[in-house]
Tab-separated table of C-alpha atoms in Angstrom:
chain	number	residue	atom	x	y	z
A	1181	UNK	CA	15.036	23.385	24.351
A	1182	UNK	CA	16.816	20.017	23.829
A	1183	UNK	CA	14.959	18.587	26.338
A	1184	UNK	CA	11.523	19.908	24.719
A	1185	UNK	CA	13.276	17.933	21.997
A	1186	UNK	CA	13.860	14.381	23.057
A	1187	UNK	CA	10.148	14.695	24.533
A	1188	UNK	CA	8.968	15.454	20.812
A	1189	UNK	CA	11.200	12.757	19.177
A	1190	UNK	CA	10.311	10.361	22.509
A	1191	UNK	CA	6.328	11.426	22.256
A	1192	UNK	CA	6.273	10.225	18.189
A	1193	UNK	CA	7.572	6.936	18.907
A	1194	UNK	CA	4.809	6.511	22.021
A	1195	UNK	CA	2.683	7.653	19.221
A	1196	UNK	CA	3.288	5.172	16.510
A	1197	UNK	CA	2.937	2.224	19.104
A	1198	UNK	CA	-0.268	3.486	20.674
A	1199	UNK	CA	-1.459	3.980	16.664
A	1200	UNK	CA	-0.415	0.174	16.388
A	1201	UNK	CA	-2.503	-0.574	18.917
A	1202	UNK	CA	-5.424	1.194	17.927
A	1203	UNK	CA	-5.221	-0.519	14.469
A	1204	UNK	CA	-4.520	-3.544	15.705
A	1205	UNK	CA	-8.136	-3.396	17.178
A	1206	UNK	CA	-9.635	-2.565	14.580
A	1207	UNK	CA	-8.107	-5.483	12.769
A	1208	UNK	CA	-9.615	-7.710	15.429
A	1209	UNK	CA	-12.728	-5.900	15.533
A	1210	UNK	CA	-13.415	-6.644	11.699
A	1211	UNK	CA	-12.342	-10.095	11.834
A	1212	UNK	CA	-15.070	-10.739	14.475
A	1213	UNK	CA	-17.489	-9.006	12.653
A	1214	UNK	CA	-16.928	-10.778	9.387
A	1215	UNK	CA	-16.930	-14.258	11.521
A	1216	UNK	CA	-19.811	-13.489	13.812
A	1217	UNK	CA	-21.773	-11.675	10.919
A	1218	UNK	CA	-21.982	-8.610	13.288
A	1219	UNK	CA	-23.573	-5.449	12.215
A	1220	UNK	CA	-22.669	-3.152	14.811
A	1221	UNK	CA	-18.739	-4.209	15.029
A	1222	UNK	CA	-18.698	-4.109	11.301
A	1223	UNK	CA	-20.321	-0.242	11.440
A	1224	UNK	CA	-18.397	0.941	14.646
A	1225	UNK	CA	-15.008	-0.183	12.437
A	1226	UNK	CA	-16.140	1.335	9.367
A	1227	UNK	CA	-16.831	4.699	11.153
A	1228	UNK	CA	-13.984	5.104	13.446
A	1229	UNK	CA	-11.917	4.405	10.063
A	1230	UNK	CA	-11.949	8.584	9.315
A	1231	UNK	CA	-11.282	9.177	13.005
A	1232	UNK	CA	-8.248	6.927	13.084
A	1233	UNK	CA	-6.888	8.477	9.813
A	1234	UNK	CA	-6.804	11.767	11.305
A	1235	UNK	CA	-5.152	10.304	14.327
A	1236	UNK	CA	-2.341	9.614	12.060
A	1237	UNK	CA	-2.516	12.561	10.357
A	1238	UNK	CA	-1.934	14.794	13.100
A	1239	UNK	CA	1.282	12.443	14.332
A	1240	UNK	CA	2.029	12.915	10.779
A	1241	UNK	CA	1.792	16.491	11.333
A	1242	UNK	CA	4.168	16.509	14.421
A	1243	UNK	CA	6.909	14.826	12.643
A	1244	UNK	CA	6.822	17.369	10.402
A	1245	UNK	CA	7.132	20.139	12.848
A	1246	UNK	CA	9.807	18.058	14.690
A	1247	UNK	CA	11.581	18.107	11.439
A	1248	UNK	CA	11.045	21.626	10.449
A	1249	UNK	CA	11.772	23.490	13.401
A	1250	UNK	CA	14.627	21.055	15.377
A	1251	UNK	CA	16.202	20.011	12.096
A	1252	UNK	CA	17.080	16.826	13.568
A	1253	UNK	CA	20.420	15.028	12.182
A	1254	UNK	CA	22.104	11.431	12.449
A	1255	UNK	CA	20.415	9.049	14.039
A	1256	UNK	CA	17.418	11.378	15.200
A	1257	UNK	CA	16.852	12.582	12.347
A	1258	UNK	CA	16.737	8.642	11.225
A	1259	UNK	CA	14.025	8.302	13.276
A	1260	UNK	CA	11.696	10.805	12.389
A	1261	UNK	CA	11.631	9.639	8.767
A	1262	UNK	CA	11.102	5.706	9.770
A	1263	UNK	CA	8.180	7.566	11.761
A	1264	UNK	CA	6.761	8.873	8.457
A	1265	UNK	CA	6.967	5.419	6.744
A	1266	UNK	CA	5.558	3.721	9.247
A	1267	UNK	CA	2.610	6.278	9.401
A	1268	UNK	CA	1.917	5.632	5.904
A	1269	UNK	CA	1.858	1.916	6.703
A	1270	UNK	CA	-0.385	2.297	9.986
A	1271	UNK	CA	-2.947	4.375	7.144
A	1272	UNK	CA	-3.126	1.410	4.729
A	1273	UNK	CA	-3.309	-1.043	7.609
A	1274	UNK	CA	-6.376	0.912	8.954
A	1275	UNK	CA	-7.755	1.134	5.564
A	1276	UNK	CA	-7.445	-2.838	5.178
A	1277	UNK	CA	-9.358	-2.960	8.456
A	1278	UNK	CA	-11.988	-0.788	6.959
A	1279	UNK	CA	-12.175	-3.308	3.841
A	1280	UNK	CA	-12.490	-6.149	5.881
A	1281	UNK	CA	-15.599	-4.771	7.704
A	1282	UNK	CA	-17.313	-3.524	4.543
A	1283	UNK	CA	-17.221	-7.172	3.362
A	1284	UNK	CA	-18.511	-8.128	6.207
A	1285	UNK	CA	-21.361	-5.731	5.686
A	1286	UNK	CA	-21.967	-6.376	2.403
A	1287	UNK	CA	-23.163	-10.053	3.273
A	1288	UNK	CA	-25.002	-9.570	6.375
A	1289	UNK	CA	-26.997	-10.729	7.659
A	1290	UNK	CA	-25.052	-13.949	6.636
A	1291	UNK	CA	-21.346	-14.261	7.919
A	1292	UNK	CA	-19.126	-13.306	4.470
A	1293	UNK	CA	-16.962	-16.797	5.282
A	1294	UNK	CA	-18.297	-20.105	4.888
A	1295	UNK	CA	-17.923	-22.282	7.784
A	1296	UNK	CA	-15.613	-24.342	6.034
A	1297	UNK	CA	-12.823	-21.620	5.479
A	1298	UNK	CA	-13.474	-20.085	8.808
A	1299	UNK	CA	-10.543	-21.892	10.490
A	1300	UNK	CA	-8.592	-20.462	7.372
A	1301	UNK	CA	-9.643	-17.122	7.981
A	1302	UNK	CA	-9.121	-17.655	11.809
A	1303	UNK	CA	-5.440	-18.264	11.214
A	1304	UNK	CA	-4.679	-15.669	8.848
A	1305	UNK	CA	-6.502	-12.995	11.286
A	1306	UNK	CA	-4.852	-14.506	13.710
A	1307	UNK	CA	-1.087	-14.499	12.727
A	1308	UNK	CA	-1.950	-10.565	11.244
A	1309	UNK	CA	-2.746	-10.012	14.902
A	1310	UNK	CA	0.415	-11.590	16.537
A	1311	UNK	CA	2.429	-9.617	13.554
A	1312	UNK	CA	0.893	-6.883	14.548
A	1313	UNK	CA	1.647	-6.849	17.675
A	1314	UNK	CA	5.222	-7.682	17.279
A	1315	UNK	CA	5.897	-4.531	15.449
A	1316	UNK	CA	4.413	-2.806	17.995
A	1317	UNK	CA	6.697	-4.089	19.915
A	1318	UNK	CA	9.833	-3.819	17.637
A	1319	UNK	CA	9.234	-0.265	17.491
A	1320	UNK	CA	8.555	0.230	21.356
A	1321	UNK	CA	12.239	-1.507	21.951
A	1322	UNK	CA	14.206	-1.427	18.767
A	1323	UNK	CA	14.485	-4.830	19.128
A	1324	UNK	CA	16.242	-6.213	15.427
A	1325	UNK	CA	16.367	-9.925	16.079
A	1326	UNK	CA	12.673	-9.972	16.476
A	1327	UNK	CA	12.238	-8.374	13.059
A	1328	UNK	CA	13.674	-11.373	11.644
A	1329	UNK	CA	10.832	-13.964	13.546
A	1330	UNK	CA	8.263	-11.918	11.812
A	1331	UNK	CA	9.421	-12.960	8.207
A	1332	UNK	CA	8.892	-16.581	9.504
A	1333	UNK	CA	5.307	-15.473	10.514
A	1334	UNK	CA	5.064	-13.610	7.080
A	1335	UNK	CA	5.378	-17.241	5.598
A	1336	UNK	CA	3.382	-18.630	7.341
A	1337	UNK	CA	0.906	-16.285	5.840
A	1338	UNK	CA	1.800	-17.055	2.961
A	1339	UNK	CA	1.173	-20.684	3.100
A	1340	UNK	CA	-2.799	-20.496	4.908
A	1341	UNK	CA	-3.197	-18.140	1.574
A	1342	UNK	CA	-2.155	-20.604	-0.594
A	1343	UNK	CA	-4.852	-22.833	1.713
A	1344	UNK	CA	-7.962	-20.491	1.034
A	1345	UNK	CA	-7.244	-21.053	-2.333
A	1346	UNK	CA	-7.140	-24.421	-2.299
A	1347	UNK	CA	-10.307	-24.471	-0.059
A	1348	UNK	CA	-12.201	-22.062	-2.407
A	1349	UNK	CA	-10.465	-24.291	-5.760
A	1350	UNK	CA	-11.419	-27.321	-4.739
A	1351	UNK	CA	-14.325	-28.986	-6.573
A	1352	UNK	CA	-16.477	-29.642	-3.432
A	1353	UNK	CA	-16.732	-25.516	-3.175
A	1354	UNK	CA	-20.065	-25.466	-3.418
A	1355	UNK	CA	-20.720	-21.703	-2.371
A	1356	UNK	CA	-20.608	-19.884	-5.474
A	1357	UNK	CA	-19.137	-17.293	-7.010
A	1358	UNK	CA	-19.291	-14.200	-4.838
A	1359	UNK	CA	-17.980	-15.812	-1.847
A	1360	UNK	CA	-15.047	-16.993	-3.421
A	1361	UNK	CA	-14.400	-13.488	-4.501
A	1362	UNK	CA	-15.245	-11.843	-1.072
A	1363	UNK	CA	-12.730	-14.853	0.307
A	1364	UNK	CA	-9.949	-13.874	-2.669
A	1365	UNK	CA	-9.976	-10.208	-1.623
A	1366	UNK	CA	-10.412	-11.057	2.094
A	1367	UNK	CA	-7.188	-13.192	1.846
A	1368	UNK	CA	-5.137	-10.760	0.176
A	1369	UNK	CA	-6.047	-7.789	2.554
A	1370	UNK	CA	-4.725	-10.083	5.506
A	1371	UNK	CA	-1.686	-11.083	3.535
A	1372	UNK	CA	-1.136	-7.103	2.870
A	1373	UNK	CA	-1.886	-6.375	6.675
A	1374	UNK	CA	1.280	-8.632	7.347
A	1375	UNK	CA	3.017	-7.148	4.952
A	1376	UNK	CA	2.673	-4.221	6.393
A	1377	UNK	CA	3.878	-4.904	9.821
A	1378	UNK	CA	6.884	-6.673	7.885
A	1379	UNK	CA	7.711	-3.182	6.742
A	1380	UNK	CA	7.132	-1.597	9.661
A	1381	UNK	CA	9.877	-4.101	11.473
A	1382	UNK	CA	12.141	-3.356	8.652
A	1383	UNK	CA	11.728	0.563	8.790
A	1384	UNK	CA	13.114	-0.082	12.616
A	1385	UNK	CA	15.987	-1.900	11.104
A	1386	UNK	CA	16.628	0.760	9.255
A	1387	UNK	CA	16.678	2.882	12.407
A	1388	UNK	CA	19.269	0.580	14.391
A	1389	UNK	CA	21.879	-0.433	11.544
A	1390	UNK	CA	20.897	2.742	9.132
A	1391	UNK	CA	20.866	0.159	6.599
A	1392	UNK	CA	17.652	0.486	4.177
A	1393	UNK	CA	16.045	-2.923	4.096
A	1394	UNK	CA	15.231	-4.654	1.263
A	1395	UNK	CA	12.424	-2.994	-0.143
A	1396	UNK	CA	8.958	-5.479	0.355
B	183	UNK	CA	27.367	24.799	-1.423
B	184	UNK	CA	23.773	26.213	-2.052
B	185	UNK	CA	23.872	25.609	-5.841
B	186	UNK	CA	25.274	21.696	-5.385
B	187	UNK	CA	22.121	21.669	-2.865
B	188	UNK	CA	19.442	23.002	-5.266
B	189	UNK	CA	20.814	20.750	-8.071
B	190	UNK	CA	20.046	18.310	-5.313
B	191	UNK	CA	16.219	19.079	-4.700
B	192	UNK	CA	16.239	19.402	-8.114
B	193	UNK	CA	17.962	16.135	-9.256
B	194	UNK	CA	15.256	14.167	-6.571
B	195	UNK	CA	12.324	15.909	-8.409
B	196	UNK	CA	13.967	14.756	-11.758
B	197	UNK	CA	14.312	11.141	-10.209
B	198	UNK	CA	10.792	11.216	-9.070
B	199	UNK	CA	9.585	11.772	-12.747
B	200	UNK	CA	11.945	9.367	-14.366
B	201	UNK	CA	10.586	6.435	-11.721
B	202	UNK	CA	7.474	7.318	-12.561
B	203	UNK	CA	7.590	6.855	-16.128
B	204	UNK	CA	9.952	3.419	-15.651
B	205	UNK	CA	6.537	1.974	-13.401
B	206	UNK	CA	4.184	2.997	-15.543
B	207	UNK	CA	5.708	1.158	-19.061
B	208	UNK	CA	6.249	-1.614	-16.008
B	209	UNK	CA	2.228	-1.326	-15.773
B	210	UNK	CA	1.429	-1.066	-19.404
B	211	UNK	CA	4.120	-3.985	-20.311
B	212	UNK	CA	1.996	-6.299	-17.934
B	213	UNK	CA	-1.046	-5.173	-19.211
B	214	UNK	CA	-0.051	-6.897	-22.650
B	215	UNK	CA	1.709	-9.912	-21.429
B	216	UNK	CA	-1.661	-10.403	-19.441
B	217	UNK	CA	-4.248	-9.531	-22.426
B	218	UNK	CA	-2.006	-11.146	-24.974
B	219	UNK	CA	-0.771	-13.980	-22.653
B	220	UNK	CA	2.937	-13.329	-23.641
B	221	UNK	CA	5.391	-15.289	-21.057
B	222	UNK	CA	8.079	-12.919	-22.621
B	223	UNK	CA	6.737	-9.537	-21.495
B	224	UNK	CA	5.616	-11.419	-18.537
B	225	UNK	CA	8.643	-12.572	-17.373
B	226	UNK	CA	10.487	-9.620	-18.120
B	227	UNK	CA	8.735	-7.547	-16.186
B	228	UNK	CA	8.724	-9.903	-13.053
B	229	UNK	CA	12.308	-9.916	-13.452
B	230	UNK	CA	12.901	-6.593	-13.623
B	231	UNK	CA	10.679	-5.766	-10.881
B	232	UNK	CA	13.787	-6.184	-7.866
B	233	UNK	CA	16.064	-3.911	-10.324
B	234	UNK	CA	13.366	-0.866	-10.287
B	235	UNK	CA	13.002	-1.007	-6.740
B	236	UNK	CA	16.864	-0.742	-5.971
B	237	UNK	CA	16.666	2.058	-8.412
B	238	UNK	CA	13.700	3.540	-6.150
B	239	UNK	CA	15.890	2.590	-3.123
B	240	UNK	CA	18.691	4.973	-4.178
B	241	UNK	CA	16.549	7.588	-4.622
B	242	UNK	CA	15.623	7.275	-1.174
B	243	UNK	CA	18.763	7.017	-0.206
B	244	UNK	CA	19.754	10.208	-1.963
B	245	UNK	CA	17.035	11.937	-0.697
B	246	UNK	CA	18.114	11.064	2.804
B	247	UNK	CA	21.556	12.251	2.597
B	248	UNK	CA	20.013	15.598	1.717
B	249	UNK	CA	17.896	15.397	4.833
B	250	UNK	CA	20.919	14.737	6.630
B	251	UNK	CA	23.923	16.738	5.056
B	252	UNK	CA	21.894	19.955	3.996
B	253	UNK	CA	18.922	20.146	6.884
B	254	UNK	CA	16.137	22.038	4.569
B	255	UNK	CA	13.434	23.636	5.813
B	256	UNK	CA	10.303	25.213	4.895
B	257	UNK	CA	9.312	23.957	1.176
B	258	UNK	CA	12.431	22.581	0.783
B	259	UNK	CA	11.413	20.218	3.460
B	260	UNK	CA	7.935	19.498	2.609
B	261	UNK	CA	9.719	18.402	-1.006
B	262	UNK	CA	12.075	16.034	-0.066
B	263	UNK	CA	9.279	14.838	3.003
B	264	UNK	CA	6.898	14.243	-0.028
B	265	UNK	CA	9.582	12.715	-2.375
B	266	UNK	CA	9.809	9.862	0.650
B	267	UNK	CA	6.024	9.299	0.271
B	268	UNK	CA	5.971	9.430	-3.228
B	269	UNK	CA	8.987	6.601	-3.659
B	270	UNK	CA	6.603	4.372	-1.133
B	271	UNK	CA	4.001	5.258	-3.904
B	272	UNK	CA	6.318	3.769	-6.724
B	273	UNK	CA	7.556	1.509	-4.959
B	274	UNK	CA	3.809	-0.187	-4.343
B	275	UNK	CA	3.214	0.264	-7.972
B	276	UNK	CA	6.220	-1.687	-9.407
B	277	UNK	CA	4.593	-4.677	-7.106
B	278	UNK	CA	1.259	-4.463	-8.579
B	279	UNK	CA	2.884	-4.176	-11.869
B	280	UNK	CA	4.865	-7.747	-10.844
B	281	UNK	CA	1.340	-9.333	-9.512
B	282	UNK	CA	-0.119	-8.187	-12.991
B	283	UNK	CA	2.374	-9.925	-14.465
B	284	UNK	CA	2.315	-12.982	-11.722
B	285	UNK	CA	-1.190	-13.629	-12.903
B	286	UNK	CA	-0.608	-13.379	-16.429
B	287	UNK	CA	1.769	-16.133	-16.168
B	288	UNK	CA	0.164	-18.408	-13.975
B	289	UNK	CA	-2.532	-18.609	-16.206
B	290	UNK	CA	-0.342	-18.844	-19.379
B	291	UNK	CA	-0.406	-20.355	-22.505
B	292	UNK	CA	-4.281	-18.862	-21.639
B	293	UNK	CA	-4.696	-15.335	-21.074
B	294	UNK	CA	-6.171	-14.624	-17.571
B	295	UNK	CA	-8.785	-12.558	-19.216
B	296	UNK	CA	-11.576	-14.245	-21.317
B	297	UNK	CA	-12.589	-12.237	-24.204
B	298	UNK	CA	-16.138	-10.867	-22.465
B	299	UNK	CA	-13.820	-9.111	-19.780
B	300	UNK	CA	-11.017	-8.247	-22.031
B	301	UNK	CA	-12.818	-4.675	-22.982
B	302	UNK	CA	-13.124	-3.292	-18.936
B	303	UNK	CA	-9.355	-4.795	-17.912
B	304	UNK	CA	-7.931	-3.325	-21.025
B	305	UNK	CA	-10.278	0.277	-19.845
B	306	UNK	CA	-9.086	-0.231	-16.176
B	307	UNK	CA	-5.442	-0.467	-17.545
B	308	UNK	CA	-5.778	2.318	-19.874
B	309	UNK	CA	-7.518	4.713	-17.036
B	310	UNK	CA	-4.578	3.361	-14.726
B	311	UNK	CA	-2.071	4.393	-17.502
B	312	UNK	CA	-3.341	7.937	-17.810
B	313	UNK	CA	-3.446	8.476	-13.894
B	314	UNK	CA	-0.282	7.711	-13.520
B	315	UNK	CA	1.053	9.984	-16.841
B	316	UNK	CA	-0.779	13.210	-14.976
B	317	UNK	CA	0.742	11.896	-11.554
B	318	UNK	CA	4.248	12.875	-13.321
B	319	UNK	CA	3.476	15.271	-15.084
B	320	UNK	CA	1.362	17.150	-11.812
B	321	UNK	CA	4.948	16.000	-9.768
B	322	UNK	CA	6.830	17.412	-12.930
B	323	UNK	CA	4.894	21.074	-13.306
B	324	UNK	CA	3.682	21.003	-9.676
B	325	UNK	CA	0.334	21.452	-11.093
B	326	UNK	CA	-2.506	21.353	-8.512
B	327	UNK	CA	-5.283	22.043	-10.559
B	328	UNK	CA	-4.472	18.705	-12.620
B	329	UNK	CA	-4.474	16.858	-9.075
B	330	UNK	CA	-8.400	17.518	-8.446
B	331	UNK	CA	-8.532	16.498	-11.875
B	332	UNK	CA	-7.077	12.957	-11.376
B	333	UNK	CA	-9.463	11.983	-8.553
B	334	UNK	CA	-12.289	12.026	-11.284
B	335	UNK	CA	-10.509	9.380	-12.800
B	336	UNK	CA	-10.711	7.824	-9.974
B	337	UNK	CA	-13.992	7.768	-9.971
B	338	UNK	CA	-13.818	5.800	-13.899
B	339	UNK	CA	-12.090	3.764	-12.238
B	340	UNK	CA	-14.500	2.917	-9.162
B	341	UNK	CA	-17.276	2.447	-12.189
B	342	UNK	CA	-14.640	0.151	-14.516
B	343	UNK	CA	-14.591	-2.279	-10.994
B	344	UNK	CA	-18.055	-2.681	-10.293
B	345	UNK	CA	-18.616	-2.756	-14.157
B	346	UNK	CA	-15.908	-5.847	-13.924
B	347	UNK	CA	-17.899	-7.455	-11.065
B	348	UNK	CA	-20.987	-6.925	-13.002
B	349	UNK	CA	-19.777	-9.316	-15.838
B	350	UNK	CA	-18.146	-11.644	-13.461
B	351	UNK	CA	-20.964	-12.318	-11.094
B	352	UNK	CA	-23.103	-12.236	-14.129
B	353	UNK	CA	-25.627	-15.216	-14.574
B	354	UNK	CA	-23.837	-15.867	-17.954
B	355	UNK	CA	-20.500	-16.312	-16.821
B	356	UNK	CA	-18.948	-19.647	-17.494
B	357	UNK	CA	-15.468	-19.708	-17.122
B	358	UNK	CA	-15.182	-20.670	-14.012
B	359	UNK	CA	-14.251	-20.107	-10.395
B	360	UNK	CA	-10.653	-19.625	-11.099
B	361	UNK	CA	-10.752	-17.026	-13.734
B	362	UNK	CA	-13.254	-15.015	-12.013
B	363	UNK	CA	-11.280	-15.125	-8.568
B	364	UNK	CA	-8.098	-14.006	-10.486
B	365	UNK	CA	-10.237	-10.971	-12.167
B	366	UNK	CA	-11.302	-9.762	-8.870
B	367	UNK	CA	-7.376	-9.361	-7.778
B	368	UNK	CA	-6.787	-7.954	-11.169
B	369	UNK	CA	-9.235	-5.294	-10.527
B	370	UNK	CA	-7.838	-4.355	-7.307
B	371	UNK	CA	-4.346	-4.264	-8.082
B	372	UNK	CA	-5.187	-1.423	-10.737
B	373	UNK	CA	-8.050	0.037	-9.087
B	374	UNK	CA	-5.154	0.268	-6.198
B	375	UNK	CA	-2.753	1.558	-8.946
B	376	UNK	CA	-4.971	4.856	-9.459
B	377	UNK	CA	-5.089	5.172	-5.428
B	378	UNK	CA	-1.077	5.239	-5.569
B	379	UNK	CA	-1.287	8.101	-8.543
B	380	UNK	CA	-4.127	9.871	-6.790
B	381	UNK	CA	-2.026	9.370	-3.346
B	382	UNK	CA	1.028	11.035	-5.587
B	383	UNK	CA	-1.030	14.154	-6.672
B	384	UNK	CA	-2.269	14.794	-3.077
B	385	UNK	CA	1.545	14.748	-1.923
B	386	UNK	CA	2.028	17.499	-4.709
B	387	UNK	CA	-0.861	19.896	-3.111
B	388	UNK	CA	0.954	19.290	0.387
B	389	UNK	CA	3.956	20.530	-1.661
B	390	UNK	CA	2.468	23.595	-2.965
B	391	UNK	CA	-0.058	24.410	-0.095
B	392	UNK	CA	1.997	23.013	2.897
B	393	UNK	CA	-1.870	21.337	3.736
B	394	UNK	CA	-1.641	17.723	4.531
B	395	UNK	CA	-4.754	15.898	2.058
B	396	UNK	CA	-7.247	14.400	3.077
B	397	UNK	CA	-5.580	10.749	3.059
B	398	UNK	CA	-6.368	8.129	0.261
């Protein structure tokens, strides 16, 4: 019975990093699409969205048992509920992924980023990527001091957002309207993708110490 | 022992309702400082933002004590479960109330809104403002029936966003590249607002029905 236990509490963890994984490819998967301008990527993200949902949902769904019927305490019980958060993270995450593809989509057959912001967009997909990765790793080893790197990355977000807008400010923009606005929205769902694997670090933090992090 | 743990449930409930009703005047308070342009509102509720969430972080932390210290199961379970993903809820909607307000002053002694656009923001804000009044009162009464309710004002709001793109990516626009880029994030942040109240209600039919929704 305990050891049925440990396997549960073990198997959710396994869970949320092979989830990471799975969204992290669909992260990359719509940032090539919305470079490249590719159909098919754009689609195959936008319709494994559902599927990857109810992925989570049925990890979600384990927790819950793993709560109800082992009534977990301490620590355990610590990480079943960082589990939950971080579920609800990996959903918005995949959602973001979804967004990023229907832009995409929406200017096809022309990419969605002008070529002049494409090393802009590069970046920012790129350092959602590494973040996302690193909490995948943070919450395969519980490792706290690497929480703390990713708020440097987070910044660094920060500033290549503050870039795009320059970019897309600037009076030699000469692309319009609408791609400044797909570019706007593009740049904030990368920014909230980091966000989210800032929160998912800190939820692990909140495992090891038992210290709720500040809220972000 | 059982009646200091009901009080408990109960008190979290209570909580839930109360945070609720402290985001949405957040929401409605930036809605004027943007429409108005009033640094004062503004600023207040930026600054106030960091107090609601430790408020939001006790109740999270109260909540997790009675995880820990009382081990409920069945309903019980599922209530304080949902109260978790309800306070992630708030706590995302005191941060769009802060970028509401963000924008608002950026753009000050100006209001972010030219007059054309001030009609579907002020609609968006007042559909936002009624989703999240039946969020608490559906989390108050437990009412399900009011839940399917809400996601048809989702559906205003959906309309109220493409309405605002409409106008913005309208041949007739002239105010600019700035204005219009800071109306698209305008119109997510409270077309996201509704998802967080809609997200809120579903976590109420899990409550009553012990069925997970179909995630937002």
């Amino acid at each position: 019975m305990r050891d049925q236990y440990y396997e549960q509490l073990d198997r959710i963890v396994e869970d949320l990093v092979s989830l990471t994984t799975t969204v992290r490819r669909a992260v990359a998967e719509s940032t090539t699409a919305l470079l490249d301008a590719d159909t098919t990527i754009a689609e195959r993200v936008i319709d494994s969205g559902r599927d990857v949902d109810e992925l989570i949902d049925e990890v979600e769904e384990r927790a819950f048992v793993v709560l109800a019927t082992q009534q977990p305490v301490a620590s355990d019980l610590r990480q079943v509920v960082a589990a939950l958060r971080m579920l609800a993270d990996l959903q918005r995450m995949n959602a973001l992924a979804v967004h990023v593809s229907k832009v995409a989509r929406r200017r096809m057959p022309e990419s969605a980023v002008p070529l002049a912001v494409q090393p802009t967009i590069r970046s920012m997909a790129s350092v959602a990527d590494s973040m996302i990765d690193q909490a995948s790793r943070i919450v395969a080893n519980r490792d706290v001091t690497a929480a703390a790197r990713l708020e440097l990355e987070d910044d660094t977000m920060d500033r290549l957002r503050t870039e795009l807008f320059r970019i897309v400010l600037d009076d030699s923009w000469d692309h319009g309207l609408e791609p400044a606005i797909d570019l706007a929205l593009l740049g904030r769902y990368y920014e909230r993708l980091g966000d989210h694997a800032v929160n998912m670090a800190r939820r692990v933090v909140f495992l090891v110490t038992g210290e709720l992090p500040v809220s972000g």
